[in-house]
CSV table of C-alpha atoms in Angstrom, one decimal:
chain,number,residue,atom,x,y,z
A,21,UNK,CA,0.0,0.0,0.0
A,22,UNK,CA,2.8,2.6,1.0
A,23,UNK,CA,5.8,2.9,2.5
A,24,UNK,CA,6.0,3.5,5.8
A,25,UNK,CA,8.0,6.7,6.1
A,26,UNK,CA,6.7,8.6,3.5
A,27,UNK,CA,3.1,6.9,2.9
A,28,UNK,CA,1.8,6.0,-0.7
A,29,UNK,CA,4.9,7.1,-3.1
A,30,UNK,CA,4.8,6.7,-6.6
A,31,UNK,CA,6.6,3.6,-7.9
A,32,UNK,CA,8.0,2.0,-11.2
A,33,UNK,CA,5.8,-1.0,-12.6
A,34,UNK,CA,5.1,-3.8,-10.7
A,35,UNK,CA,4.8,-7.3,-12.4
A,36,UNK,CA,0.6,-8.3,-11.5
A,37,UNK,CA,0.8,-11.7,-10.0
A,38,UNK,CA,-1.5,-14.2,-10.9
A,39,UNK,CA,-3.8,-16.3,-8.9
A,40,UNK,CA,-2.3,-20.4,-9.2
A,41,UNK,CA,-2.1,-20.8,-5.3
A,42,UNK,CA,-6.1,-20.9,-4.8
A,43,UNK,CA,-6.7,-22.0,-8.2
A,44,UNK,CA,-4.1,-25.3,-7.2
A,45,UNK,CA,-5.5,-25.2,-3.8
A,46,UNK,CA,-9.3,-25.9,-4.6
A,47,UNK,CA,-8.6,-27.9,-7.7
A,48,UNK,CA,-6.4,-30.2,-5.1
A,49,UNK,CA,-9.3,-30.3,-2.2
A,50,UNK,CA,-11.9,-31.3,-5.2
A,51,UNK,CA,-10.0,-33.9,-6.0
A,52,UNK,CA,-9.2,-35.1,-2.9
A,53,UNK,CA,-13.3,-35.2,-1.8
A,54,UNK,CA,-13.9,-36.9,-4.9
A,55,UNK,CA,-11.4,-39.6,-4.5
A,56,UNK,CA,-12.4,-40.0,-1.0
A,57,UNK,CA,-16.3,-40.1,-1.4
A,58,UNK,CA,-15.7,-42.7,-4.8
A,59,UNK,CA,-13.3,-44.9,-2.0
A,60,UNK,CA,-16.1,-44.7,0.6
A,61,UNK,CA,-19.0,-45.9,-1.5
A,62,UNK,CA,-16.7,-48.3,-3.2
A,63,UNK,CA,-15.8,-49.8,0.5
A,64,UNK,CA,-18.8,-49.1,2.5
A,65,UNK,CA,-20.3,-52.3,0.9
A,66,UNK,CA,-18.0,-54.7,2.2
A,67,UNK,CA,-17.2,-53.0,5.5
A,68,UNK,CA,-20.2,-53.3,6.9
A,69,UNK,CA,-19.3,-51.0,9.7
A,70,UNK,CA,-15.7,-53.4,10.4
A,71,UNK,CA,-12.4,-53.6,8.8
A,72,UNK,CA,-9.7,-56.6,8.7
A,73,UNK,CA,-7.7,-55.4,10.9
A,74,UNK,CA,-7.0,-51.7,12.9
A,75,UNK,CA,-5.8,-49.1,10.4
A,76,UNK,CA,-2.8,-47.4,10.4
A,77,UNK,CA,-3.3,-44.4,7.8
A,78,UNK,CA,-6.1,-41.8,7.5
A,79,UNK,CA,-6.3,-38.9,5.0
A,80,UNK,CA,-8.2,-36.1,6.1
A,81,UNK,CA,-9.7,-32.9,3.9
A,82,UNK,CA,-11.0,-30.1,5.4
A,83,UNK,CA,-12.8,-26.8,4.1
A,84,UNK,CA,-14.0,-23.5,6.5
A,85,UNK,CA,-12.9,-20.3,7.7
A,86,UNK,CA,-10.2,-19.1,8.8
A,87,UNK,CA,-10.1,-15.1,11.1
A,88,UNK,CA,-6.6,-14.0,11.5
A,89,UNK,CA,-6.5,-11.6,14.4
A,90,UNK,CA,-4.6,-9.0,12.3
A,91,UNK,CA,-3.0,-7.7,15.9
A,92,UNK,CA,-1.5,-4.3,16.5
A,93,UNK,CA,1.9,-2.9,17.3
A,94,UNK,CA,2.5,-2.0,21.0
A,95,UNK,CA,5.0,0.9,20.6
A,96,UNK,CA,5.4,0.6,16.5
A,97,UNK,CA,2.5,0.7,14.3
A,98,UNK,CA,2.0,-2.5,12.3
A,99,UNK,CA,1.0,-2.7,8.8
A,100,UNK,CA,-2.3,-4.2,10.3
A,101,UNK,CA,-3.0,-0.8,12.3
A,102,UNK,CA,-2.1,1.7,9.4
A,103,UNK,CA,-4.4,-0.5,6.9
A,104,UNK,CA,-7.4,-0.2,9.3
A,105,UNK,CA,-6.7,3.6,9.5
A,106,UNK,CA,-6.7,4.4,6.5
A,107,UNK,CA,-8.8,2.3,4.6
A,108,UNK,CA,-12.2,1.2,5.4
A,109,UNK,CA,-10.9,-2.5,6.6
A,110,UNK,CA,-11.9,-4.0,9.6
A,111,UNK,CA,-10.3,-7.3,11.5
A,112,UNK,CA,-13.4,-8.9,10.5
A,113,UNK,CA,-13.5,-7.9,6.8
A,114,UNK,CA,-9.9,-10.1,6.2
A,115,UNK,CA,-11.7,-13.3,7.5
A,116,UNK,CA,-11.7,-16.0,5.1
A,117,UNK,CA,-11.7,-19.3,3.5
A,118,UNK,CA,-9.7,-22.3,4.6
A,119,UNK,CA,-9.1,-25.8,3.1
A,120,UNK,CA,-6.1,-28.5,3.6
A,121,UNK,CA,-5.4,-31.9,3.8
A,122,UNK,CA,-3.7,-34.2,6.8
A,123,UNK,CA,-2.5,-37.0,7.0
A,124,UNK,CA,-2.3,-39.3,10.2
A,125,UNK,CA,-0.2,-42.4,10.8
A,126,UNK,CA,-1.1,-44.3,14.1
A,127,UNK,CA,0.9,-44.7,16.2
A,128,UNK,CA,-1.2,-46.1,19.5
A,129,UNK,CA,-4.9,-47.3,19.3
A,130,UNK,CA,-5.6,-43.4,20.9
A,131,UNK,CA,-2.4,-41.2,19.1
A,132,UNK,CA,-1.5,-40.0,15.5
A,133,UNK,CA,1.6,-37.9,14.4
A,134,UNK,CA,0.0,-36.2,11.4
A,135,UNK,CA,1.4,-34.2,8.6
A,136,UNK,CA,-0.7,-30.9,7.3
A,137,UNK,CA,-0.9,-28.4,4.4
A,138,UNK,CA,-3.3,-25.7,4.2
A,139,UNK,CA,-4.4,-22.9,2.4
A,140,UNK,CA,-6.3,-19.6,3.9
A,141,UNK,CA,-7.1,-16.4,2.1
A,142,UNK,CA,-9.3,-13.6,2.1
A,143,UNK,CA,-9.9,-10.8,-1.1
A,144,UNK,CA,-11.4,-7.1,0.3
A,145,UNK,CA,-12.2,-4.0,-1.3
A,146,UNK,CA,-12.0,-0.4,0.3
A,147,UNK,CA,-11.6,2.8,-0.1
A,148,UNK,CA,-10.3,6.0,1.7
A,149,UNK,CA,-11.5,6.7,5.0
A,150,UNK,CA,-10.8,10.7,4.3
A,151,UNK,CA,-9.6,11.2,1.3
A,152,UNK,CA,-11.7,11.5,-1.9
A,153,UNK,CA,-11.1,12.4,-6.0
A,154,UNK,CA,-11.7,15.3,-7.6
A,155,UNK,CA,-15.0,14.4,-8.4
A,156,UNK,CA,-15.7,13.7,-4.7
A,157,UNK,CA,-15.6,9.9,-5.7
A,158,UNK,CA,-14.1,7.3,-3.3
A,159,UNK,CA,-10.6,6.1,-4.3
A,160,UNK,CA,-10.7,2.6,-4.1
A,161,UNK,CA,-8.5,-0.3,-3.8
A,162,UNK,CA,-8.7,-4.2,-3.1
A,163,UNK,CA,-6.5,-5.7,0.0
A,164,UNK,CA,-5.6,-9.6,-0.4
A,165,UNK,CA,-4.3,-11.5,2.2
A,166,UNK,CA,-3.6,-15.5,2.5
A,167,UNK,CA,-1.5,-17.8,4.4
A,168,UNK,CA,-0.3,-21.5,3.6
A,169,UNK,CA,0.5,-23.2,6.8
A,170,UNK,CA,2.8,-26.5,6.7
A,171,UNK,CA,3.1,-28.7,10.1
A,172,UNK,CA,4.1,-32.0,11.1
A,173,UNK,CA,2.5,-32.9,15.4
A,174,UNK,CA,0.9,-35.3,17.6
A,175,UNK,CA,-3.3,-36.2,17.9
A,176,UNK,CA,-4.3,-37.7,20.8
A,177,UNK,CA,-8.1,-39.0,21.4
A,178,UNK,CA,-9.8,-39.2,24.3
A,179,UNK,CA,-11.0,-42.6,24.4
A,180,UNK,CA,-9.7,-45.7,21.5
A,181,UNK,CA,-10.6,-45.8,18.3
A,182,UNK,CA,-12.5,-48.9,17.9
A,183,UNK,CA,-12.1,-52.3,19.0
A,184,UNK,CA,-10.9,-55.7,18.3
A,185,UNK,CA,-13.3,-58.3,17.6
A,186,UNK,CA,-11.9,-62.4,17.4
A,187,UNK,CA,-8.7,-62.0,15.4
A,188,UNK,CA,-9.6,-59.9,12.6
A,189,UNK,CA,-12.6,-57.7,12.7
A,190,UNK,CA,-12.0,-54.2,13.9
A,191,UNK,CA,-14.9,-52.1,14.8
A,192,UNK,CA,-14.6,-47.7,15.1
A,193,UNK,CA,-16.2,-46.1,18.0
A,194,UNK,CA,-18.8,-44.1,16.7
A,195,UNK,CA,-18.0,-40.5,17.9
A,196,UNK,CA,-14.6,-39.4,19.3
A,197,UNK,CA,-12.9,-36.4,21.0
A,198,UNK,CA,-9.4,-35.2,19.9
A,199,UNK,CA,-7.0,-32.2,21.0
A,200,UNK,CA,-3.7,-31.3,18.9
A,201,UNK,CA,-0.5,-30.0,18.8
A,202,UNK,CA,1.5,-29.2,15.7
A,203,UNK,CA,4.7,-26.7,14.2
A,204,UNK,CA,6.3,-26.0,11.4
A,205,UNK,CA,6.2,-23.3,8.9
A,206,UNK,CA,3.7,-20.5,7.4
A,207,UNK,CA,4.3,-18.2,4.6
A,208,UNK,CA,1.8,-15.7,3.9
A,209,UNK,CA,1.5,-13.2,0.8
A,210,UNK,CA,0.2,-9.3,1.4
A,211,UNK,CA,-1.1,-7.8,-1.5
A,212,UNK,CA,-2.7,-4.0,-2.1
A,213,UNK,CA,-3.6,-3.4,-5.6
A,214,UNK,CA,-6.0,-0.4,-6.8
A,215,UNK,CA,-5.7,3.7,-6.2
A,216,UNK,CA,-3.6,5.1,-3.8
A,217,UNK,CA,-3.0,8.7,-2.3
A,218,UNK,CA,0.6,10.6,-2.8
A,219,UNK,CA,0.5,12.2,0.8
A,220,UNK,CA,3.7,14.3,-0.3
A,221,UNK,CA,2.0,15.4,-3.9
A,222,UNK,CA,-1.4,14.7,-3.5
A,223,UNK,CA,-1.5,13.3,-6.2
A,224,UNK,CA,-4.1,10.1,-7.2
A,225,UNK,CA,-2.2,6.8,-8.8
A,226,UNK,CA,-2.5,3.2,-9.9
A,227,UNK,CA,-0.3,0.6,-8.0
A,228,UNK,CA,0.1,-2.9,-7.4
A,229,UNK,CA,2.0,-3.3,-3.5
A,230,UNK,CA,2.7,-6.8,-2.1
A,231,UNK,CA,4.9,-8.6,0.8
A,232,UNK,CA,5.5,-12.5,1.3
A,233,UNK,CA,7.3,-13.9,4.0
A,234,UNK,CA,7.5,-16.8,6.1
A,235,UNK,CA,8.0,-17.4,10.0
A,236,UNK,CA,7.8,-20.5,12.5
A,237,UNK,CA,3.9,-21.5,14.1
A,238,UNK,CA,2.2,-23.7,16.3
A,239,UNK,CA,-1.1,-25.1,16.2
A,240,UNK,CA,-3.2,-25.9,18.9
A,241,UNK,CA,-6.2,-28.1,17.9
A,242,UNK,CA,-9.4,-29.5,19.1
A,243,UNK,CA,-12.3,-31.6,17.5
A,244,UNK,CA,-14.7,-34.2,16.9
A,245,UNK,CA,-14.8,-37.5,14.5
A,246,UNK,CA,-17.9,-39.1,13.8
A,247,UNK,CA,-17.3,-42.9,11.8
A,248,UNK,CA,-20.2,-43.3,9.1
A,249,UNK,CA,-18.6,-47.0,8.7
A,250,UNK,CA,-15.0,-48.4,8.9
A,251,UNK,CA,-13.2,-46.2,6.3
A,252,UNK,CA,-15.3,-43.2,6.3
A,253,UNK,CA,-14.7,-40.5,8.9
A,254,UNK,CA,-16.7,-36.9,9.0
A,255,UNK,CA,-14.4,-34.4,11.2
A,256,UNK,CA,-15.4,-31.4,12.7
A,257,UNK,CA,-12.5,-28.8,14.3
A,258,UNK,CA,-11.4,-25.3,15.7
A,259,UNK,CA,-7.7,-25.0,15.4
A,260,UNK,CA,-5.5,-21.8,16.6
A,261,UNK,CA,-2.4,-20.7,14.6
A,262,UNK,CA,0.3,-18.5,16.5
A,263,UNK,CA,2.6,-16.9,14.5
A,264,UNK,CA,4.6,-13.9,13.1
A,265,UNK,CA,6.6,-13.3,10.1
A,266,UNK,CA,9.0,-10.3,9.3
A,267,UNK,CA,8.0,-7.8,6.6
A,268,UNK,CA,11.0,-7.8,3.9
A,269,UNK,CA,9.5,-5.9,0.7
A,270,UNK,CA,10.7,-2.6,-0.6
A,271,UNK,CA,7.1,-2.0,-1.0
A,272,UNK,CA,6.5,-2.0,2.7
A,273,UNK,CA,9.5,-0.2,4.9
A,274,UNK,CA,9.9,0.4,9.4
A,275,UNK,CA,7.0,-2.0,10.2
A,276,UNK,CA,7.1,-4.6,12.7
A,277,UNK,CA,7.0,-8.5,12.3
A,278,UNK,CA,3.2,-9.1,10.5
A,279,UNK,CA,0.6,-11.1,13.7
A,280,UNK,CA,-0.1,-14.6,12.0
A,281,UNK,CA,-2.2,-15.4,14.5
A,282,UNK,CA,-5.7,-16.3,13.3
A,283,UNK,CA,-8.6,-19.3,14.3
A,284,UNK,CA,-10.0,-21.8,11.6
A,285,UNK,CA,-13.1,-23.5,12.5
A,286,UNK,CA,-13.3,-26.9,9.7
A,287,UNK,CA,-15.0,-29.5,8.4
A,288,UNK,CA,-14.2,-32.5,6.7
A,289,UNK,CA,-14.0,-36.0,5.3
A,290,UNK,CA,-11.3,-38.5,5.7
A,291,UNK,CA,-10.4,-42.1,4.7
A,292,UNK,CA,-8.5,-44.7,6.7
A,293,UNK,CA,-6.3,-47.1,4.8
């Protein structure tokens, strides 16, 4: 959007980024409930609510929101706080869609170390909270912000999974409780394209302003499975990010580390193998 010190400057051209990330992202998660619905109905016939044996490997997909707290500086003001002065964006306007995928490997009949991917963005357009154009038009702009977490931890479930019946049949537990623990990495993309404000000039211009960055995070998790038969799992779960991430772009200069921190409440599907 600007530059810190001397607030919306006039720049050469920037290259206009395209869109693959989301367009990869949902193409992947379609795929992915597809494959998983076709194994299910394929399976469900000769399951019959058991499998031969406990399973060992699930694959989970999982589509929601996701509502970054955008926090604040304490003594510095953070890109977060000059966007909401300035433009008419709110916390609540840069919430979101969220899909990933996990995948669990059992490791006890109540523990998984699981292995996630996920994608989160938000697209939202504003305009000068006090400035207008000539015309006493608003001078509008778009801000686009998105996140893609990747994080390897430990699910643990409140009670087992299912149980063993004779020497071969397993049987899943209908409903089950899970809390969750994960780290690893998020890189997140900050984008501002649109009209913009020369505070030393006054002048009005076109521009195209973005930041990407990644920083550590850890996930704290909690949920609910419900089995529909032995291979087929419905998932429902609230999951906390915290994280940070510094801001290195000559497009944005003298701001803090960006606040990662953001809830996603999910749903989903998975398979076990």
């Amino acid at each position: 959007m600007f530059r810190h010190s001397t607030m919306f400057p006039l720049r050469g051209k920037v290259r206009r980024p395209g869109k693959p990330g989301l367009r990869r992202s949902l193409a992947l998660f379609a795929g992915m409930v597809v494959l998983g619905m076709a194994g299910a109905v394929g399976l469900q016939a000769q399951d019959r609510g058991f499998l031969l044996g406990m399973p060992r490997v699930s694959l989970t997909v999982k589509a929601g929101y996701h509502m970054p707290r955008a926090g604040g500086g304490s003594d510095i003001q953070s890109l977060w706080d000059l966007t909401r002065e300035e433009l008419t964006v709110e916390s609540r306007d840069l919430a979101g869609m969220s899909i990933g995928g996990e995948l669990g490997i059992r490791t006890t009949p109540r523990m998984d170390i699981t292995v996630a991917v996920g994608y989160n963005a938000s697209e939202t357009r504003s305009e000068f909270r006090d400035w207008v154009d000539t015309d006493d038009l608003p001078i509008e702009q778009t801000t686009a912000f998105s996140t893609v977490p990747v994080t390897v931890g430990v699910k643990a479930y409140l009670w087992e999974r299912g149980r063993s019946v004779g020497r071969f049949a397993w049987i899943p537990r209908t409903w089950n409780l899970y809390g969750a623990v994960a780290g690893g990495l998020v890189t997140y993309r900050f984008e501002q394209w649109g009209d913009f404000v020369d505070y030393e000039t006054l002048d009005i211009f076109n521009e195209r302003f973005y930041a990407t960055e990644r920083g550590a995070t850890v996930h704290f998790a909690g949920g609910m499975d419900v089995n529909v038969n032995g291979r087929l799992v419905f998932t429902g779960e609230a999951r906390y990010g915290i994280a940070s991430a510094p801001i290195d772009s000559p497009d944005f200069t003298g701001f803090p580390d960006l606040d990662l921190n953001g809830l996603q409440i999910t749903g989903g599907i998975g398979i076990r193998f």
